[in-house]
PDB file of C-alpha atoms in Angstrom:
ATOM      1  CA  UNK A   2      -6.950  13.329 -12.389  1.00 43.00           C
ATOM      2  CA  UNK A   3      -4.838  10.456 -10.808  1.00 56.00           C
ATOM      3  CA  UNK A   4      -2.310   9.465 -13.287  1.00 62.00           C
ATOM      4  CA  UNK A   5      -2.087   6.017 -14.474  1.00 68.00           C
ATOM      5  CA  UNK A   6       1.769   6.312 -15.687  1.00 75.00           C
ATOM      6  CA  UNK A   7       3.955   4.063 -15.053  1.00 80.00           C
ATOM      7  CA  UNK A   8       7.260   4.935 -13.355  1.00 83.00           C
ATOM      8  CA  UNK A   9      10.664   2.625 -13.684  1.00 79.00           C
ATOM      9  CA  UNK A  10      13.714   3.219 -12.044  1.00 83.00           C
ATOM     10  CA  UNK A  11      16.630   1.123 -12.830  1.00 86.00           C
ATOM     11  CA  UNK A  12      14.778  -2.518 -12.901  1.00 90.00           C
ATOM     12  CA  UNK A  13      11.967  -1.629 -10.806  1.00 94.00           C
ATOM     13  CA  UNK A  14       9.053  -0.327 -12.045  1.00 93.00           C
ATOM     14  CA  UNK A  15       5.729   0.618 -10.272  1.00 95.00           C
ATOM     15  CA  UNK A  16       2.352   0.145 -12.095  1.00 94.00           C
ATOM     16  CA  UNK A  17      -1.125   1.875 -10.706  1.00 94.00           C
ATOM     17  CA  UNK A  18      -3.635  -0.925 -10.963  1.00 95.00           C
ATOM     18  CA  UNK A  19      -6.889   1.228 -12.787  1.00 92.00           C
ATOM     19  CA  UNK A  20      -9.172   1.030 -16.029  1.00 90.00           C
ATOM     20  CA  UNK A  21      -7.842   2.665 -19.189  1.00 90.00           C
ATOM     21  CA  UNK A  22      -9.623   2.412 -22.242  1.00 91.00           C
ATOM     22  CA  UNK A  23     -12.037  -0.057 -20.828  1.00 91.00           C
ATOM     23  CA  UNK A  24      -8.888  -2.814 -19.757  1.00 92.00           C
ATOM     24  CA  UNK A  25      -7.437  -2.856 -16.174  1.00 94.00           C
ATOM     25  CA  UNK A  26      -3.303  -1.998 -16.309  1.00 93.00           C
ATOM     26  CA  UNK A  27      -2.682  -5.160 -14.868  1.00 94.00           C
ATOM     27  CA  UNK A  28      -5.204  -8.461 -15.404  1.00 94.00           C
ATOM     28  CA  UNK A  29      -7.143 -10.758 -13.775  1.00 95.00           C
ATOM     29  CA  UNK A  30      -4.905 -13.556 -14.307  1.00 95.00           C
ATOM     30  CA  UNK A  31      -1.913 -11.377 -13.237  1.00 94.00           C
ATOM     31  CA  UNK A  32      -3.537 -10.567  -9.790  1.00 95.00           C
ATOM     32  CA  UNK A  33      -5.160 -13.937  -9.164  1.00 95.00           C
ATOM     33  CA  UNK A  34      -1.058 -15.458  -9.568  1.00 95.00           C
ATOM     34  CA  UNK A  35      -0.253 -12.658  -7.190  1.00 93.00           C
ATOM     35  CA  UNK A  36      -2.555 -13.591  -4.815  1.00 92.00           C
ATOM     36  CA  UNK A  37      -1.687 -17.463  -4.577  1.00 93.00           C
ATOM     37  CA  UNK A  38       2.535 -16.216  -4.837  1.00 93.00           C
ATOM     38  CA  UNK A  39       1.196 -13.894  -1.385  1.00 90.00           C
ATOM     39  CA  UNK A  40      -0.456 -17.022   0.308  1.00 88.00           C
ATOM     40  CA  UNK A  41       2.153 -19.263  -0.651  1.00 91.00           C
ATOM     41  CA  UNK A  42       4.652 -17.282   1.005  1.00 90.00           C
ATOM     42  CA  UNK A  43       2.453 -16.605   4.083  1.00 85.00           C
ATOM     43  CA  UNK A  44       2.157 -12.959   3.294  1.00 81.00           C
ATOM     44  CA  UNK A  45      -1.692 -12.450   3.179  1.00 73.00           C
ATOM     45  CA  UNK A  46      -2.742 -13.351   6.761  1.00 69.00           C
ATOM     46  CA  UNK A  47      -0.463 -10.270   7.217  1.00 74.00           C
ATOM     47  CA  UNK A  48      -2.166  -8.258   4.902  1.00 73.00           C
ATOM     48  CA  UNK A  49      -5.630  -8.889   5.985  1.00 71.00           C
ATOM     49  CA  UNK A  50      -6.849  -8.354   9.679  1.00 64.00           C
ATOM     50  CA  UNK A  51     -10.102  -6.743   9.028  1.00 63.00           C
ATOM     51  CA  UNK A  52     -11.314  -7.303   5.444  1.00 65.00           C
ATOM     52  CA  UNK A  53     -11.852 -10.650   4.415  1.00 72.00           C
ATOM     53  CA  UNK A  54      -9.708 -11.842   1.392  1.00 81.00           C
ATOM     54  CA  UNK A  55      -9.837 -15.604   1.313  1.00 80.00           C
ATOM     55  CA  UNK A  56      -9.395 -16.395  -2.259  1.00 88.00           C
ATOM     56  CA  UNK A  57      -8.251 -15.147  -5.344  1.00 91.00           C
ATOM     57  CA  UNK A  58     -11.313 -13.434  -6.477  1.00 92.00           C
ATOM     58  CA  UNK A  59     -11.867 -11.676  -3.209  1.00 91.00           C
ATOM     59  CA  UNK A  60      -8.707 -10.316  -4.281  1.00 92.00           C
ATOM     60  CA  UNK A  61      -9.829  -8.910  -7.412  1.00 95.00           C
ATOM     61  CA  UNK A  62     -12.672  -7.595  -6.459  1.00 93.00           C
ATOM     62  CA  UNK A  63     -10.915  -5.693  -3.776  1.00 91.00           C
ATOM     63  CA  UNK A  64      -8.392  -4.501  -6.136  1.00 93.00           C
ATOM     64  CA  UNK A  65     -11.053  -3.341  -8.348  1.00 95.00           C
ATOM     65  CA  UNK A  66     -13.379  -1.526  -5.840  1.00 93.00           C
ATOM     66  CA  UNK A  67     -13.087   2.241  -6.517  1.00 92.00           C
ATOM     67  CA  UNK A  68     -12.632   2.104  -2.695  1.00 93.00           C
ATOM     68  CA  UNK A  69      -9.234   1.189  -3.193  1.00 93.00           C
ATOM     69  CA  UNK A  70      -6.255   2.757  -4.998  1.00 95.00           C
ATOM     70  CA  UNK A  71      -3.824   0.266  -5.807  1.00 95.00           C
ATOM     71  CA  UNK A  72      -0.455   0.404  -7.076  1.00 96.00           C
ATOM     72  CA  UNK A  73       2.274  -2.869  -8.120  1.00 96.00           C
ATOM     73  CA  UNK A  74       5.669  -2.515  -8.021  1.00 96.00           C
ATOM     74  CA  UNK A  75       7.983  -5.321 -10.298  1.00 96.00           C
ATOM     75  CA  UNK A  76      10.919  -5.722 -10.516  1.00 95.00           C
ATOM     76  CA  UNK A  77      12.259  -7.129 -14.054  1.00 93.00           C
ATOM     77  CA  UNK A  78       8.768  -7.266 -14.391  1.00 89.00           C
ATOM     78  CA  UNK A  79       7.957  -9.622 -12.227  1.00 92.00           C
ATOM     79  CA  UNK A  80       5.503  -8.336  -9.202  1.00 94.00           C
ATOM     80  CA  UNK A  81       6.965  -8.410  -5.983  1.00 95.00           C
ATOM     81  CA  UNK A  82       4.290  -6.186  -4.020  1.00 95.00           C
ATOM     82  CA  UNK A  83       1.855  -3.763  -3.974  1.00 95.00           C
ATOM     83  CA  UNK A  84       0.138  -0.847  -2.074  1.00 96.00           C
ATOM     84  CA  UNK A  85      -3.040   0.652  -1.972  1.00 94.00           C
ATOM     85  CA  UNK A  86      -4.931   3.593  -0.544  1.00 96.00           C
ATOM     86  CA  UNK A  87      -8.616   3.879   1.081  1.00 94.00           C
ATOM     87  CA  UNK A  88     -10.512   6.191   2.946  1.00 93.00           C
ATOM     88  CA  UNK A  89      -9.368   9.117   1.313  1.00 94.00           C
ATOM     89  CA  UNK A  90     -11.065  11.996   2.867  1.00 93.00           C
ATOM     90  CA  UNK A  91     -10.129  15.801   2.093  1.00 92.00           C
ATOM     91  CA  UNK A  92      -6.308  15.701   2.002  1.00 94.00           C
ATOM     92  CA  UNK A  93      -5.709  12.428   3.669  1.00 96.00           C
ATOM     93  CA  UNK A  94      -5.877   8.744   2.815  1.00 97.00           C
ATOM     94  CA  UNK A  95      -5.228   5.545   4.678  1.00 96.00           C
ATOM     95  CA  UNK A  96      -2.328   3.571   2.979  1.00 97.00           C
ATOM     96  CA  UNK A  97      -1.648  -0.318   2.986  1.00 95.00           C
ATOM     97  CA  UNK A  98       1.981  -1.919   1.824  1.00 96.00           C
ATOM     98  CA  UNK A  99       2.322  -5.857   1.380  1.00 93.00           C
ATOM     99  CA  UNK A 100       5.685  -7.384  -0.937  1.00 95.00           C
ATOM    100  CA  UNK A 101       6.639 -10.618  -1.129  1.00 94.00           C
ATOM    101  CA  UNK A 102       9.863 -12.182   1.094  1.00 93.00           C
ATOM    102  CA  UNK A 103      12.014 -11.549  -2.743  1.00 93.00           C
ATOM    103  CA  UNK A 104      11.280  -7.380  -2.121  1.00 94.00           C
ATOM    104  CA  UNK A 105      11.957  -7.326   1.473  1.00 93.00           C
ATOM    105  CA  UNK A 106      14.359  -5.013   2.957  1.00 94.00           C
ATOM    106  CA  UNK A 107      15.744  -2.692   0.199  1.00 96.00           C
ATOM    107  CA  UNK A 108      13.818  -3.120  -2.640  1.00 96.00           C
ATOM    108  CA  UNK A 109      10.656  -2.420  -0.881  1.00 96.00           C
ATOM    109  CA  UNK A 110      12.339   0.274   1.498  1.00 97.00           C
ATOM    110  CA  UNK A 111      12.790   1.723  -2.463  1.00 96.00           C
ATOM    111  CA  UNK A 112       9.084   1.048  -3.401  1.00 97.00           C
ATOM    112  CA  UNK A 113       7.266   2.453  -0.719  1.00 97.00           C
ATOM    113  CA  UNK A 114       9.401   5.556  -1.683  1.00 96.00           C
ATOM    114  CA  UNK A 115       8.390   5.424  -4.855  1.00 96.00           C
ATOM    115  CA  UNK A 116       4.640   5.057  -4.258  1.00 97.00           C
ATOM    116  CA  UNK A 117       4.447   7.499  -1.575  1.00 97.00           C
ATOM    117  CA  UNK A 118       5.895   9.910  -4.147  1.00 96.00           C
ATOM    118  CA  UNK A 119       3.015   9.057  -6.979  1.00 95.00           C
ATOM    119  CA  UNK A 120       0.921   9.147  -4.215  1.00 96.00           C
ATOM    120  CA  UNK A 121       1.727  12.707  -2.821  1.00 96.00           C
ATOM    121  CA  UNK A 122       1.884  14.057  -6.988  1.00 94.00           C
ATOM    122  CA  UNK A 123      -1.981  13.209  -7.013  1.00 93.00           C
ATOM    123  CA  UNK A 124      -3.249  16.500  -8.556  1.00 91.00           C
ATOM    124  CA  UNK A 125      -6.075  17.992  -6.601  1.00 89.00           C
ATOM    125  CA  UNK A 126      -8.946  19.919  -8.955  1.00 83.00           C
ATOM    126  CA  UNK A 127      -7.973  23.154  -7.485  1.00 86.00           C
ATOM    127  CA  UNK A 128      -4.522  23.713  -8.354  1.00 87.00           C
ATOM    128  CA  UNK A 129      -2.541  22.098  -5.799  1.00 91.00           C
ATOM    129  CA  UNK A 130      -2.178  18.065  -4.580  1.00 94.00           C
ATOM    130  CA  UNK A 131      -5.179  15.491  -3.240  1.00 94.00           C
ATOM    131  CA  UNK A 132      -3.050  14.578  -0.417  1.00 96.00           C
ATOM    132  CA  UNK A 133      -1.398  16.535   2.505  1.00 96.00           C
ATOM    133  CA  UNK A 134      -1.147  13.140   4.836  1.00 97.00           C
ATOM    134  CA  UNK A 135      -1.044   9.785   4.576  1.00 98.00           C
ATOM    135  CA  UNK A 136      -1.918   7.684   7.155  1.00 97.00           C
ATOM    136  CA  UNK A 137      -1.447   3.877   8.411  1.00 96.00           C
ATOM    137  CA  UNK A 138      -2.555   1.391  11.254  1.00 93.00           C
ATOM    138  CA  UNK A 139      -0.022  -1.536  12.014  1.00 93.00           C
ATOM    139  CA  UNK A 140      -1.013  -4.330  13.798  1.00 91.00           C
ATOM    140  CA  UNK A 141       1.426  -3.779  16.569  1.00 91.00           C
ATOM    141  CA  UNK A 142       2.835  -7.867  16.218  1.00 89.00           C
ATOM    142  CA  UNK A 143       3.990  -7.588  12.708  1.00 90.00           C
ATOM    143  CA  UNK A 144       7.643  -6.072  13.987  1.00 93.00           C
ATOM    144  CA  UNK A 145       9.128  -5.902  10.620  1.00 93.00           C
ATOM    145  CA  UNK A 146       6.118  -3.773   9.202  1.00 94.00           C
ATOM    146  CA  UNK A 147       6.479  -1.020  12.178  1.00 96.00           C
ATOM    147  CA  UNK A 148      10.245  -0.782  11.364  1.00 96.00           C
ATOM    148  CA  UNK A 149       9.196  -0.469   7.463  1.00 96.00           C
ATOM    149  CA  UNK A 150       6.903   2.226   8.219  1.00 96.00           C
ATOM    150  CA  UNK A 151       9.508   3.916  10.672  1.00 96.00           C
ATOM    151  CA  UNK A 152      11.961   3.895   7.677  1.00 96.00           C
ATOM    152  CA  UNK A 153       9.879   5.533   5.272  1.00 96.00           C
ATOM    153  CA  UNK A 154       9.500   8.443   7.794  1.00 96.00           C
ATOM    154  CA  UNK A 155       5.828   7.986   9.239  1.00 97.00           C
ATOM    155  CA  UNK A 156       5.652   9.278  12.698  1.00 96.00           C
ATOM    156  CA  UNK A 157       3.960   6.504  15.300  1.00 97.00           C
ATOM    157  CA  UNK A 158       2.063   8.548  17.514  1.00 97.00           C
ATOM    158  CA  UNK A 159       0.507   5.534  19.549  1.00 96.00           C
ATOM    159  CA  UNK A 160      -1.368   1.957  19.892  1.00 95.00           C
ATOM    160  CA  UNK A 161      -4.956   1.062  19.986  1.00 94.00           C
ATOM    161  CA  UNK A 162      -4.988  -2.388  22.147  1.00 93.00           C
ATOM    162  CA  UNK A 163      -6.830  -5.236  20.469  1.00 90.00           C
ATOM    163  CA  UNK A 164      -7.847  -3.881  17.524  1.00 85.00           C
ATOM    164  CA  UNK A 165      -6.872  -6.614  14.935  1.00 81.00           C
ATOM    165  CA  UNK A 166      -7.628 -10.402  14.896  1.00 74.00           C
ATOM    166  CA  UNK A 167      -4.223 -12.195  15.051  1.00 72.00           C
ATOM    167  CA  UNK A 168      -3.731 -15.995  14.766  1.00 71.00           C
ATOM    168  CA  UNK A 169      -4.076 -15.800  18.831  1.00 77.00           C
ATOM    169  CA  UNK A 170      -6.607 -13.538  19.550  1.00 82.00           C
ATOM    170  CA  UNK A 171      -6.706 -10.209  19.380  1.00 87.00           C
ATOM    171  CA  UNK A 172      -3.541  -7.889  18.505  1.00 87.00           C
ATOM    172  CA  UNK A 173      -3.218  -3.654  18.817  1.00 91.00           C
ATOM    173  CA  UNK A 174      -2.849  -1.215  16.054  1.00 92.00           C
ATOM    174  CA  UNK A 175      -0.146   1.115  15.775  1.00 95.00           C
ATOM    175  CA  UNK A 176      -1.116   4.472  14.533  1.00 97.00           C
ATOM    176  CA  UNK A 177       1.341   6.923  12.182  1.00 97.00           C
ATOM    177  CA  UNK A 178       1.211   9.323   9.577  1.00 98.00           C
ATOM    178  CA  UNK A 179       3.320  10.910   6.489  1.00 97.00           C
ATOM    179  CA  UNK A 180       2.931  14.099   5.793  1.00 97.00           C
ATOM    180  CA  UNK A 181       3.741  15.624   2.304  1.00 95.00           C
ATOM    181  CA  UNK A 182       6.188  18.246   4.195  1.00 94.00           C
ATOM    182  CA  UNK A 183       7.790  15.229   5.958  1.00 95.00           C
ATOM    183  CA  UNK A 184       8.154  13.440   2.935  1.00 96.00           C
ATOM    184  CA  UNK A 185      10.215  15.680   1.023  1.00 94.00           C
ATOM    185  CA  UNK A 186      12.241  17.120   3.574  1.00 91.00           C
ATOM    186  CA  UNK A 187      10.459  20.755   4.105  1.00 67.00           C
ATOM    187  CA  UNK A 188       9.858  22.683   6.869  1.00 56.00           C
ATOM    188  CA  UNK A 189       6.228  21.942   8.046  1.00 53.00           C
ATOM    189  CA  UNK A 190       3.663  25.113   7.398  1.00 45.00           C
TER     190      UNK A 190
END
């Protein structure tokens, strides 16, 4: 069962995006100002190289697939980013991060801490956690993103050339991973 808690530290506070009780944590309208605050800042051609998100309700919906895991992180509550998960597979999931320019640097260094941990406490059903590694792919021109991923301790083990539209051409991917051992500090098995 993947909690739908929300954790605060200090002024920031991180919010998974899910149904409870037949309401979603965080509404439409919520997301949909989200979404225009992300374009009007530049942030979402970023975001997007393969899926196409070209308006607010393409946002939702993605948001809302049960493809996706989603999580928002606020500060004061206002929302400042968010991060999701796909492709989770076994004990591994693909993870996304995108904040606005206001959460850039140390605030979001902070987030993506805290959502990696709520990630890596997802309970598995038999006993243990869902998630052993997390994974990413970066396009390989978005500088600031590699160096955000770097600081949160995923290992870059290499580039796939051309692999993302960019807005000339094509772009690479830059491959990494987290693993839960990693993550905390602990010796690897």
């Amino acid at each position: 069962m993947i909690t739908t808690e929300q954790m605060v530290v200090g002024d920031k506070m991180i919010v998974p995006y899910a149904q409870v009780n037949g309401s979603w944590t965080i509404p439409d309208s919520g997301l949909e100002a989200f979404y225009r605050e992300l374009q009007a800042q530049k942030v979402m051609p970023k975001l997007f190289r393969q899926a196409r998100v070209d308006d607010e309700c393409q946002f939702v919906a993605l948001l809302k697939s049960p493809a996706n895991l989603a999580t928002f992180a606020f500060i004061d509550s206002v929302p400042v980013g968010f991060a999701w998960l796909n492709d989770v597979r076994d004990n591994h999931a693909w993870a996304h991060f995108g904040f606005l320019k206001s959460a850039w640097g140390e605030d979001a260094l902070e987030f993506g801490r805290m959502i990696l941990n709520y990630w890596f406490q997802f309970p598995s059903g038999s006993g243990g956690y869902l998630f052993d590694l997390i994974c990413g792919h970066t396009p390989t021109d978005n500088r600031s993103a590699i160096a955000f991923i770097a600081k949160l301790g995923f290992i870059i083990v290499g580039e796939i050339p051309l692999l993302y539209r960019a807005a000339e051409g094509r772009t690479g991917a830059i491959f990494s991973y987290l693993t839960r051992e990693t993550f905390y500090g602990l010796e690897s098995i």
